Coordinates of C-alpha atoms in Angstrom, one line a residue:
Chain X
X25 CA 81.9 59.7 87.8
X26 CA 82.2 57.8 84.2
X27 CA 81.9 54.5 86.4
X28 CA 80.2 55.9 89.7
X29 CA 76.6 57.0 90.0
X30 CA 75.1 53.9 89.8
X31 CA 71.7 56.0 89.5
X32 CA 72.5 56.8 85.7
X33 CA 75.5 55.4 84.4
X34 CA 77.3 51.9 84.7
X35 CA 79.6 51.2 87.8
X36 CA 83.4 50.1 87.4
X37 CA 83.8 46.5 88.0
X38 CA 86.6 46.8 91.0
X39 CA 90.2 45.6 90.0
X40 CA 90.4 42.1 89.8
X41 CA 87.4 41.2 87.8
X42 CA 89.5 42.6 84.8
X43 CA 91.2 39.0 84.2
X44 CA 88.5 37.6 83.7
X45 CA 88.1 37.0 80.1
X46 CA 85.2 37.6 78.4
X47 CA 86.1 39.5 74.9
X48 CA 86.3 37.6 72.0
X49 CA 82.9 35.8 72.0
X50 CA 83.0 32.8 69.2
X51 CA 85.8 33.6 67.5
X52 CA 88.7 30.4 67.7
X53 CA 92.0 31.4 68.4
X54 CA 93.9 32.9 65.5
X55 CA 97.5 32.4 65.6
X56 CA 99.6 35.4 65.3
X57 CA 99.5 37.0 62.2
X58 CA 102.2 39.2 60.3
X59 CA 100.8 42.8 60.4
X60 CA 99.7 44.2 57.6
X61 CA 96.9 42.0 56.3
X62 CA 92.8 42.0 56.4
X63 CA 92.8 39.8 59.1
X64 CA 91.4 40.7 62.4
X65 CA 93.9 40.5 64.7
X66 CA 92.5 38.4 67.3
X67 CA 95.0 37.5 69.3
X68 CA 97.0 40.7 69.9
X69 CA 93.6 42.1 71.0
X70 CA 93.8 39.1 74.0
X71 CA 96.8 40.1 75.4
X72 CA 97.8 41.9 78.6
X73 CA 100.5 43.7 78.6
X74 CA 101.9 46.0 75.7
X75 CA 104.6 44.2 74.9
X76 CA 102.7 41.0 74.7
X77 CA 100.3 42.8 72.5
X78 CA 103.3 44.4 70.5
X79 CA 104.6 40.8 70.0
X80 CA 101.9 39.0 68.8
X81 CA 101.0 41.9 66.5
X82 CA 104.0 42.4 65.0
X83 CA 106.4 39.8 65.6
X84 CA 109.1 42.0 66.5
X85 CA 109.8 44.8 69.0
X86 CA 109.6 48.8 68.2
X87 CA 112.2 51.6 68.4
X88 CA 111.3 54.9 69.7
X89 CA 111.4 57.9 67.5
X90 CA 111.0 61.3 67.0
X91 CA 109.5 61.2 63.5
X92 CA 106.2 59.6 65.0
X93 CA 104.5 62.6 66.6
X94 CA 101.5 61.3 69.0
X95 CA 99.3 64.0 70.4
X96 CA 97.4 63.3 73.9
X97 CA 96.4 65.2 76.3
X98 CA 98.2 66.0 79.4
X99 CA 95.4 64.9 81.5
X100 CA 92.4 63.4 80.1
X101 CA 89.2 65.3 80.7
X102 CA 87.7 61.9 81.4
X103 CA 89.3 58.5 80.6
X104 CA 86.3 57.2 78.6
X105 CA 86.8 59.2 76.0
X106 CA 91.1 60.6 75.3
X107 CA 91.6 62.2 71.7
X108 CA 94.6 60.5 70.7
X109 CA 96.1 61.3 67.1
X110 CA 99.6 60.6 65.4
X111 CA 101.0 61.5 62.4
X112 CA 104.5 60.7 60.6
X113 CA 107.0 61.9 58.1
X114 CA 108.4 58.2 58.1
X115 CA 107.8 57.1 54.3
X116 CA 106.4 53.4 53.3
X117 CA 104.4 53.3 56.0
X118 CA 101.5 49.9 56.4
X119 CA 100.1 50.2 59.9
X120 CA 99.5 52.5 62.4
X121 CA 98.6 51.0 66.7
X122 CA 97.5 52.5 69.7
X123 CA 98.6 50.7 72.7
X124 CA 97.0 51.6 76.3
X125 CA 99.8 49.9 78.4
X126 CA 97.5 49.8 81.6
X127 CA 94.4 48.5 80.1
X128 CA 93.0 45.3 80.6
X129 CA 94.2 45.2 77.2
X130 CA 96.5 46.3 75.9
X131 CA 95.8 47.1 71.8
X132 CA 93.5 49.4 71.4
X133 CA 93.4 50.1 67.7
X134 CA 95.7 48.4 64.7
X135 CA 95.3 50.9 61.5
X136 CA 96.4 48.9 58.0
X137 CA 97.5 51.6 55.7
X138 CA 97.2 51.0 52.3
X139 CA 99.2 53.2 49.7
X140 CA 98.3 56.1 49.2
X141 CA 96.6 56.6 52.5
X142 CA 98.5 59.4 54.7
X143 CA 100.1 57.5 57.3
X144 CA 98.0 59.8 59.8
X145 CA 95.0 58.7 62.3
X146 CA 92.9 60.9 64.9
X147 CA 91.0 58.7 67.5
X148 CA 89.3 58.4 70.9
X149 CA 90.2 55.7 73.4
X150 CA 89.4 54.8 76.3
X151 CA 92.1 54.9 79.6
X152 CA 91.2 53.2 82.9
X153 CA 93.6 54.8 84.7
X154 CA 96.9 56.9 84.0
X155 CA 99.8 55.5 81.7
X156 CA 101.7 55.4 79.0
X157 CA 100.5 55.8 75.1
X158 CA 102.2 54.0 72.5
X159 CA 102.0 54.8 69.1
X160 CA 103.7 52.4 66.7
X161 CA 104.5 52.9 63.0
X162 CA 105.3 50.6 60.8
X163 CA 107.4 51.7 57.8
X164 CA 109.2 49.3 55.5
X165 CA 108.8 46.7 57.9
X166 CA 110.5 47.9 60.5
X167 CA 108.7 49.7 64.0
X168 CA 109.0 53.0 65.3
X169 CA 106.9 54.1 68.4
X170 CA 106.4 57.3 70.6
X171 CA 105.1 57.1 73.8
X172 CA 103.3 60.0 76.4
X173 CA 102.2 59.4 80.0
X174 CA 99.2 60.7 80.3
X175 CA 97.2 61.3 83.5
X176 CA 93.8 60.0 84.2
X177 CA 91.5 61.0 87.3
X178 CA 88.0 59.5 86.1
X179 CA 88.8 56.2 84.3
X180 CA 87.2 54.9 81.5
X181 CA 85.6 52.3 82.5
X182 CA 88.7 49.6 82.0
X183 CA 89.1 50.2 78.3
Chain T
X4 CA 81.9 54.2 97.3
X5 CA 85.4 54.7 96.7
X6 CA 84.8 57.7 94.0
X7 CA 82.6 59.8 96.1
X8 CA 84.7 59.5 98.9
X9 CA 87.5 60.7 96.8
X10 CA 84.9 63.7 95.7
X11 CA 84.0 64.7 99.1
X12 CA 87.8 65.0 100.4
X13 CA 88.4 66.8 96.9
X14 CA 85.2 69.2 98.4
X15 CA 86.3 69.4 101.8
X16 CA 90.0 71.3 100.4
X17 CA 88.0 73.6 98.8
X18 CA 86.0 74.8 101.5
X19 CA 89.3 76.4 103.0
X20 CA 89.5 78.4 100.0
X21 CA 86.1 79.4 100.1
X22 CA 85.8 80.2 103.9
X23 CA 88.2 83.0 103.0
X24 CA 86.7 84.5 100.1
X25 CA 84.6 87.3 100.6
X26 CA 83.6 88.3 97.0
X27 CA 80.5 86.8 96.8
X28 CA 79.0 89.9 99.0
X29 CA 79.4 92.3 96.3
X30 CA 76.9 90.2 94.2
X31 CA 74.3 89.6 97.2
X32 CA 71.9 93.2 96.8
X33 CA 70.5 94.0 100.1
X34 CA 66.8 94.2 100.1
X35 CA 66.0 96.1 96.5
X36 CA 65.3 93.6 93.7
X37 CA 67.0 95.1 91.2
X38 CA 67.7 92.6 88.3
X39 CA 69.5 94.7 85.8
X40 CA 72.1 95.8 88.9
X41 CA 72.2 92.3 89.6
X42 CA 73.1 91.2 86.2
X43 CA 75.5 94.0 85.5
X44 CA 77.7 93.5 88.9
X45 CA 77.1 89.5 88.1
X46 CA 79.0 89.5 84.6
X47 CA 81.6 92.5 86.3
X48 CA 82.5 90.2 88.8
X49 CA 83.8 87.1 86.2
X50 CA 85.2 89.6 83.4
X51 CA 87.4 91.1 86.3
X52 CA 88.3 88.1 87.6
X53 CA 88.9 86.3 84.1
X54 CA 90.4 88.7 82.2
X55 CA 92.0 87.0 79.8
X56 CA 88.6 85.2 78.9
X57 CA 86.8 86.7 76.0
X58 CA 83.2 87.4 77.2
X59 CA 81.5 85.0 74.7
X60 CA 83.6 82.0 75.8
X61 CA 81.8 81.9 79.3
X62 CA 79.3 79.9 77.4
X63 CA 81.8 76.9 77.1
X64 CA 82.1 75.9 80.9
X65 CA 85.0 74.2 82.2
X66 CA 86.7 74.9 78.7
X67 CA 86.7 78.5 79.1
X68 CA 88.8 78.2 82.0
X69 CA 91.3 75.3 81.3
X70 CA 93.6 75.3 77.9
X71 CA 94.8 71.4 78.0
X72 CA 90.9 70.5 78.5
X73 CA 90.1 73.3 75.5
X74 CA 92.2 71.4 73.0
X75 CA 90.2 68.1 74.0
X76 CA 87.2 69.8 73.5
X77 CA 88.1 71.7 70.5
X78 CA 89.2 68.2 68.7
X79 CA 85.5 66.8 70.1
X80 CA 84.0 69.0 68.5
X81 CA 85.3 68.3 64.8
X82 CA 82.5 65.3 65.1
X83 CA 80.7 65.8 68.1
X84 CA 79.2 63.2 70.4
X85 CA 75.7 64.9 70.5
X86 CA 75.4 64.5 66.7
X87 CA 73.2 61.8 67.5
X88 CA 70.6 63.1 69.8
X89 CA 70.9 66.6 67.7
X90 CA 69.3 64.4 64.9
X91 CA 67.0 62.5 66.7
X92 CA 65.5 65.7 67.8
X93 CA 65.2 67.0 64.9
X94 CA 63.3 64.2 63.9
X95 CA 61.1 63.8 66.6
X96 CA 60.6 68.0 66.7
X97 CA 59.1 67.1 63.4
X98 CA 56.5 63.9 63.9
X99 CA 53.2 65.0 64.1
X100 CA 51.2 63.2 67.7
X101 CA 48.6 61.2 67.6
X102 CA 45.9 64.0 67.3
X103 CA 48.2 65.5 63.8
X104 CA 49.3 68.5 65.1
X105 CA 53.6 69.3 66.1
X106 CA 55.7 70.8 68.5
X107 CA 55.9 73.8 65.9
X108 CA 52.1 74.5 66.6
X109 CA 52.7 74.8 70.3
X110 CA 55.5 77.8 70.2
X111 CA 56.1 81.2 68.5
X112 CA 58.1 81.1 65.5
X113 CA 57.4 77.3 65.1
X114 CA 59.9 77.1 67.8
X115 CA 62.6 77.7 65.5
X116 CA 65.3 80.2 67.2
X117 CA 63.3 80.5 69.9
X118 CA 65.6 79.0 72.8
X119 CA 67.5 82.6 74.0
X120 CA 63.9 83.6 75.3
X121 CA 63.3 80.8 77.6
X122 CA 62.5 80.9 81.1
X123 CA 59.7 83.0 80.7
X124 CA 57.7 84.6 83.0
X125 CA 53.5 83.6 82.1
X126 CA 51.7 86.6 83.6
X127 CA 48.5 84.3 83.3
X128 CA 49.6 81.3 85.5
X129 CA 52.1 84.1 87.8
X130 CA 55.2 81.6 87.4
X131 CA 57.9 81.0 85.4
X132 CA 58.0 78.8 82.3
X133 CA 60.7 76.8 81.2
X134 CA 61.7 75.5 78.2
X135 CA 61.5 71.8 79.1
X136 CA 58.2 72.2 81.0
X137 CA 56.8 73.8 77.7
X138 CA 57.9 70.8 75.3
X139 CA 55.9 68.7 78.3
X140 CA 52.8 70.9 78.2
X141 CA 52.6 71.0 74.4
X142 CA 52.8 67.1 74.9
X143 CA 49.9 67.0 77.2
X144 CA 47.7 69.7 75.2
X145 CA 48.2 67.3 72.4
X146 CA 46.7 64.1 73.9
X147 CA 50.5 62.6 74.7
X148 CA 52.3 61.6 77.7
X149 CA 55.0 64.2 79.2
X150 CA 58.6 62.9 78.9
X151 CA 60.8 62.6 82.0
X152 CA 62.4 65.6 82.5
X153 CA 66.3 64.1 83.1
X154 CA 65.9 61.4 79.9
X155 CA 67.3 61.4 76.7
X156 CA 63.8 62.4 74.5
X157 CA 63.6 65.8 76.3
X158 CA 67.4 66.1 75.7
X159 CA 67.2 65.8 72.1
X160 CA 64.5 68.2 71.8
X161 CA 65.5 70.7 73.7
X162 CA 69.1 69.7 71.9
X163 CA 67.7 70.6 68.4
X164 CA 65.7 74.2 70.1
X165 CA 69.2 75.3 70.7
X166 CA 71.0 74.1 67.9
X167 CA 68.4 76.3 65.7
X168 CA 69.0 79.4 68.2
X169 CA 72.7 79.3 68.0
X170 CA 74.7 82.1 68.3
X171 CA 71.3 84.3 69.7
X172 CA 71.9 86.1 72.9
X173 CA 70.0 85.2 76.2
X174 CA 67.1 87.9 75.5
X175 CA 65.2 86.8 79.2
X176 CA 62.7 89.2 80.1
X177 CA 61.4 90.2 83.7
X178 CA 58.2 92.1 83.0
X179 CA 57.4 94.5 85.8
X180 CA 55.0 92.0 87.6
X181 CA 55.8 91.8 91.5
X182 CA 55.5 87.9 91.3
X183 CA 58.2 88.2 88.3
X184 CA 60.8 90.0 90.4
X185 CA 59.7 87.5 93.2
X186 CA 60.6 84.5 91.3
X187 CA 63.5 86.0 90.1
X188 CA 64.9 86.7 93.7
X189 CA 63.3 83.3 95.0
X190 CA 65.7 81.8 92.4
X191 CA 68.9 84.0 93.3
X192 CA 68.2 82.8 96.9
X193 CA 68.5 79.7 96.0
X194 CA 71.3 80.1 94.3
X195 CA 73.2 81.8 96.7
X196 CA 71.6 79.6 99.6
X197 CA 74.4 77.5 101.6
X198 CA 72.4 73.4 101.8
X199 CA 73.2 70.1 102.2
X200 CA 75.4 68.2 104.6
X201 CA 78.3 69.9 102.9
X202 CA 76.9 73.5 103.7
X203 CA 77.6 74.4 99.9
X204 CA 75.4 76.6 97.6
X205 CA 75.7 77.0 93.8
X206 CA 77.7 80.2 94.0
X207 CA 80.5 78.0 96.6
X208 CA 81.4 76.1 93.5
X209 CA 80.1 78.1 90.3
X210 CA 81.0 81.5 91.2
X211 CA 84.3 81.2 94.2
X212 CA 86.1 78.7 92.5
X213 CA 85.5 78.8 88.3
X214 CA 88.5 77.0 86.8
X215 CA 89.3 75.2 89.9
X216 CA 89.6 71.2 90.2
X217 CA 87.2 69.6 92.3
X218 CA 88.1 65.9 92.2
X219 CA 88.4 65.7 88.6
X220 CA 86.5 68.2 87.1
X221 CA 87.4 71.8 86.2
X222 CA 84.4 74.1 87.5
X223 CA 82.2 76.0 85.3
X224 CA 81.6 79.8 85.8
X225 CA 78.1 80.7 86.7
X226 CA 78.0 83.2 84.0
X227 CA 76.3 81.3 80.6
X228 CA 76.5 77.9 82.5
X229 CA 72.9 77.5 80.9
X230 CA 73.9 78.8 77.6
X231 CA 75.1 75.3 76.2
X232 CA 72.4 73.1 77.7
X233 CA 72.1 70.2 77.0
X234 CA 74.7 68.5 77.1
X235 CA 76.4 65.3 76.1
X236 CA 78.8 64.3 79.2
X237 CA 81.3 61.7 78.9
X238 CA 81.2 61.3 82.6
X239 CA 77.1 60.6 81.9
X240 CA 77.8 58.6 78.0
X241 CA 75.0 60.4 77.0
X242 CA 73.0 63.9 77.4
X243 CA 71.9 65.6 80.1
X244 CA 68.7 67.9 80.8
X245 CA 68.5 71.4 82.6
X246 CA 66.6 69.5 85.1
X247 CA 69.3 66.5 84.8
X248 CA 72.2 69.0 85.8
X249 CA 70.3 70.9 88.6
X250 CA 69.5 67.4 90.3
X251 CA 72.9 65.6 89.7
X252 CA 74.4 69.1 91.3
X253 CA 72.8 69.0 94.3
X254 CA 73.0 65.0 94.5
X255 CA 76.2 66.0 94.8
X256 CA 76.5 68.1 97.5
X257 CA 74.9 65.7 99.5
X258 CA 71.5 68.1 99.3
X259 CA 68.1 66.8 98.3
X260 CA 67.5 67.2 94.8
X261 CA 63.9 69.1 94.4
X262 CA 61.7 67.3 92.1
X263 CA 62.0 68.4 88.2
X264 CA 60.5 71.5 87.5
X265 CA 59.8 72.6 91.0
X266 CA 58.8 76.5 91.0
X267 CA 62.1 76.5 92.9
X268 CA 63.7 74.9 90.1
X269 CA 62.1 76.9 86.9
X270 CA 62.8 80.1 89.2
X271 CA 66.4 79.0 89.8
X272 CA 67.2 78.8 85.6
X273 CA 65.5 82.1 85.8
X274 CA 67.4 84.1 87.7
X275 CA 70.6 82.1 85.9
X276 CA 69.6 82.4 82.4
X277 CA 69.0 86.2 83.1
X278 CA 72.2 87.6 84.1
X279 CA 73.6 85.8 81.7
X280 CA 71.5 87.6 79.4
X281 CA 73.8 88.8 75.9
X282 CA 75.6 85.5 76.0
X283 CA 74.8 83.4 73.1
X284 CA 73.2 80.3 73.1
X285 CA 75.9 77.6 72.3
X286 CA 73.7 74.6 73.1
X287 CA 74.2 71.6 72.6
X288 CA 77.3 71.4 74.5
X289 CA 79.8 68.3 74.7
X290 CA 81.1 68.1 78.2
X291 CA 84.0 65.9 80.3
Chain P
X15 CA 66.4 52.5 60.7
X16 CA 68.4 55.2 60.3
X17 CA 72.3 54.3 59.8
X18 CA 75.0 54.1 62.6
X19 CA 77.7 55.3 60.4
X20 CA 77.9 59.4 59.7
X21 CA 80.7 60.5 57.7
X22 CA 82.2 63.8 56.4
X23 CA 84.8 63.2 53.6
X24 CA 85.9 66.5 52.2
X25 CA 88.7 66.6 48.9
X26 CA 91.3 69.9 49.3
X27 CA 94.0 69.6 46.8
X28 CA 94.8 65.7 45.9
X29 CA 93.9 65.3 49.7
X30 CA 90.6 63.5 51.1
X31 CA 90.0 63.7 54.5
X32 CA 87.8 61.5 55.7
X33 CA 86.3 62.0 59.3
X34 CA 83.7 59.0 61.1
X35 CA 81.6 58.8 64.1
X36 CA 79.4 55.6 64.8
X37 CA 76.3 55.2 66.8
X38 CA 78.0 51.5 68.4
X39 CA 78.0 51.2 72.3
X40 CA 81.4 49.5 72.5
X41 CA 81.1 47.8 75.6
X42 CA 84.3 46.5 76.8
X43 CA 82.8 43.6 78.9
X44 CA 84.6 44.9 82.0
X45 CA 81.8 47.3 83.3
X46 CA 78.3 46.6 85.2
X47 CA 75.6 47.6 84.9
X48 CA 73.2 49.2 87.3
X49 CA 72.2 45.9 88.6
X50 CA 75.5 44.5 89.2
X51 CA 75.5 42.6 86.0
X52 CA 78.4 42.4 83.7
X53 CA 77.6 43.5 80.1
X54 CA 79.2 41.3 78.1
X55 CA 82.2 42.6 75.4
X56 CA 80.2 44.4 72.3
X57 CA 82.6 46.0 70.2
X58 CA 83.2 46.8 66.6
X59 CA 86.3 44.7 65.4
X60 CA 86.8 46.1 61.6
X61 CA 85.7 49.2 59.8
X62 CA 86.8 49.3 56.4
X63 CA 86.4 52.6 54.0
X64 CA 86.6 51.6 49.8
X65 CA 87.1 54.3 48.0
X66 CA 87.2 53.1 43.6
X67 CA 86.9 49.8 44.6
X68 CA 90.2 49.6 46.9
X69 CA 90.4 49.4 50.2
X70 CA 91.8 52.7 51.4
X71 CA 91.8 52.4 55.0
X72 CA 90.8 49.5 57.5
X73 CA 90.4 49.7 61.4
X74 CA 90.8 46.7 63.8
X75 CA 89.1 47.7 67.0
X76 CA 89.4 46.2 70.6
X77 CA 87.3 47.5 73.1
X78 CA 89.1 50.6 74.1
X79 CA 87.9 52.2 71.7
X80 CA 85.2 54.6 72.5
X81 CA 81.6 54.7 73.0
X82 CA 80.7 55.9 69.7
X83 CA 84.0 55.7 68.0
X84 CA 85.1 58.2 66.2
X85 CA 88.5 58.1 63.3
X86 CA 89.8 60.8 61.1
X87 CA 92.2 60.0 58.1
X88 CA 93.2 61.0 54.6
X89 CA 93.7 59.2 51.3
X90 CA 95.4 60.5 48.5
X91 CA 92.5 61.0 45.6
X92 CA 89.0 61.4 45.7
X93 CA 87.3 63.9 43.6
X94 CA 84.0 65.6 44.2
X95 CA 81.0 63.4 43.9
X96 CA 82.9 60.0 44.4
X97 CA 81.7 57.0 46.3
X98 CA 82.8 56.1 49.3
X99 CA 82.1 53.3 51.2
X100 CA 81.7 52.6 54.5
X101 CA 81.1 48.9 56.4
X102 CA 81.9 47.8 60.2
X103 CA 81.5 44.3 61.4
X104 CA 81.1 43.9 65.2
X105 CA 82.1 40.6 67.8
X106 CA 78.8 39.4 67.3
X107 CA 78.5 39.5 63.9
X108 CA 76.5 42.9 63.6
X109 CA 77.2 44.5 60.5
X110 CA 76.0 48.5 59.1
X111 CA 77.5 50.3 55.8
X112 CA 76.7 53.3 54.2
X113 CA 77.5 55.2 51.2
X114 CA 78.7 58.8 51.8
X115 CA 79.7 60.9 48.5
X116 CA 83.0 62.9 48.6
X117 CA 82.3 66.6 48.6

């Protein structure tokens, strides 16, 4: 019950509620930057759907690949917190994303890799109900993804 | 509420299972209180019907039973989510109260590595003594308030008593007192006692159907369920108590929790911590 | 107060590996609370990790991330007894760093 028992924890707002906007508090809107850079990426954050967020991230679209190994569970023990890690042998590599593609948002994490850095990340995410992972790499500027389904039975709390 | 609901049907499925399952029996003794039968037929009955789980991994719950949840746990555990409240305790284990003296002064050992021997039974007051009702008295004794017994301050302390105890087997002692042996068996009634508008007991869930789904949870086996407490649950975002577990399980059932530290209670984690005597304590535990 | 930020960063070979968990609720603004309040987004948006004065790895975070987030990495270099520093900035400005030393 990560949402349920009102008692002790905090109770899932019911579908719906989840367009209404509230992230981003103060910041204006920042137009969509190239990846890759210091920035917060602001506006990827805002959007829906993955391939929204995927857009306005990168600018371009991502191809799928076996060289970008994601490891997720099968079925997340709870969906507030999913261990989600990738790795790569793709070389050149500058970023690393996590995209949740049934969360209220999409992006959940944008990784800039600087040189030298092993183009590697272990994190834990949050899943509101079961769906796809996407992993994108970005190596010499173009994408490469790798996608699981992964199945959630106590939601996290709509990411 | 939509999640209960979904809980309850998940219950109702396993009932069927259960109706049919006669084990249990074997670990119900007739009218002898025999504690050391108790606990050896106890821990036969989950090696013999987990044999392919090693003996000190009944201490790790749901993850003993379940390899994809394991591998979650396993990669929690590289930076664990009770890291905080470990060091909180810690801290707080170490602040002197008001009148000067510590939590050190009120137990044996300075209450370092002291966590496998607790419930104990106090031939002086006839009942048994828990850990969590100890940190409380010691409070009291010293001029301070008790702490609620399902918050996060008692969590932390009792979180940094088992971290320095790791690895020591449950050493739980029942000294030849009649009123010992009664607690004990008051507790393993309980236990075994069917309650609630479901008509479950603990041993329906904890020692029929270890390793089974119930909505979405895996079932912990009976055997060293107390072994890792407390806890940090995801499902809570935070830690959880003995006393926190106990009431949240039968909230569950649809029973009437008993208050904290009820004599039905503190003989309940008695007669659990005991058979699970020569497990070691693993506490504190992360949990789905 | 003590800091939010706990870090293990451990060099093996010409490898660091750098693992962080932070003390940050990481609300995602789409939960209530008990009362049937929404609590508002509250989520660390950058974490950055300098390591000889160069950025060696930054994090943007949206609120998906979890309670007490959590990252492992590793950088190439490092030696016993460096720096390396840590800082997080959150949506409302909040800011923690640290200093954690290579071992």
């Amino acid at each position: 019950m990560t949402c349920g028992s009102p008692s002790f924890s905090r109770r899932l707002v019911l579908q719906g509620a989840g367009s209404v906007a509230l992230v981003g508090l103060g910041f204006g809107t920042v137009p969509a930057v190239a990846a890759a850079n210091d920035k917060y990426p602001e506006d990827a954050f805002r959007q829906k759907g993955d391939a929204d967020a995927i857009k306005a991230l990168y600018g371009k679209t991502a191809e799928a690949s076996d060289k970008v190994k994601l490891d997720a569970p099968e079925i997340a023990e709870n969906g507030a917190v999913v261990p989600i890690a990738v790795a790569t042998a793709l070389t050149a590599v500058t970023s690393i994303s996590f995209l949740v593609s049934e969360n209220p948002n999409a992006l959940a994490a944008f990784y800039v890799i600087p040189e030298g850095t092993v183009p590697a990340v272990a994190n834990r995410l949050k899943m509101a109900k079961t769906c796809n992972v996407i992993a994108i790499v970005e190596s010499a500027g173009k994408l490469y993804s790798a996608t699981k389904e992964v199945k959630v039975t106590v939601g996290g709390c709509g990411g | 509420m939509h999640a209960r609901h979904i809980f309850l049907s998940a219950i109702a499925a396993l009932v069927g299972g259960v109706l049919a399952c006669v084990a249990a029996s074997a670990i119900a003794a007739p009218d002898k209180i025999d504690p050391a039968a108790d606990a050896k037929a106890f821990q036969k009955y989950f090696t013999d019907k987990f044999p392919q789980v090693k003996f000190e991994d009944f201490v790790n719950g749901p993850y003993s039973m379940n390899e994809d949840m394991r591998k979650q746990w396993e990669e929690k555990e590289q930076f664990p989510p009770y890291e905080f409240s470990l060091e909180a305790g810690k801290e707080v284990f170490a602040t002197p109260f008001g009148n000067g003296k510590t939590y050190a002064d009120c137990f044996p050992n300075g209450g370092l590595g002291i966590r496998q021997n607790y419930p104990y039974f106090d031939e002086k007051e006839g009942k048994v003594v828990t850990l969590e009702l100890a940190l409380n008295r010691c409070r009291e004794a010293n001029g301070e308030a008790p702490y609620s017994y399902v918050d996060d301050e008692m969590a932390s302390l009792t979180a940094y008593m088992a971290f320095t105890s790791r690895g020591k087997p449950f050493d739980i002692k029942i000294p030849n007192d009649p009123r010992a042996l009664q607690a004990y068996e008051n507790g393993k009634r309980y236990f075994y006692t069917r309650r609630g508008q479901l008509n479950f007991s603990c041993a329906t869930c904890h020692v029929q159907s270890p390793g089974e789904r119930i909505r979405a949870e895996v079932l912990a086996p009976a055997l060293g369920i107390l072994n890792a407490m407390p806890i940090y649950r995801s499902e809570w975002s935070g830690m959880g108590t003995i006393s926190r577990r106990l009431v949240t399980c039968n909230s569950q059932t649809r029973a009437v929790p008993l208050e904290p530290q009820s004599d039905e209670y503190r003989d309940l984690e008695y007669f659990l911590s005991y058979v699970s005597n020569g497990l070691p304590i693993s506490g504190p535990g992360a949990r789905p | 107060m003590a800091s939010t930020i706990r870090v293990r960063a451990t060099v093996s070979g010409d490898t660091t590996e750098v693992q962080a968990l932070i003390q940050h609720p990481m609300d995602s603004g789409f939960v209530k609370d008990a009362q049937g309040q929404i609590i508002p987004a509250h989520f660390i948006q950058q974490l950055t990790f300098e390591h000889g004065g160069r950025t060696v790895f930054l994090a943007n975070w949206g609120a998906a991330v979890s309670k007490d987030p959590y990252v492992k990495f590793s950088f190439k270099g490092g030696a016993k007894g460096d720096d390396l520093k840590i800082n997080w900035m959150d949506n409302k400005g909040a800011t923690d760093s640290t200093t954690a030393k290579i071992s």
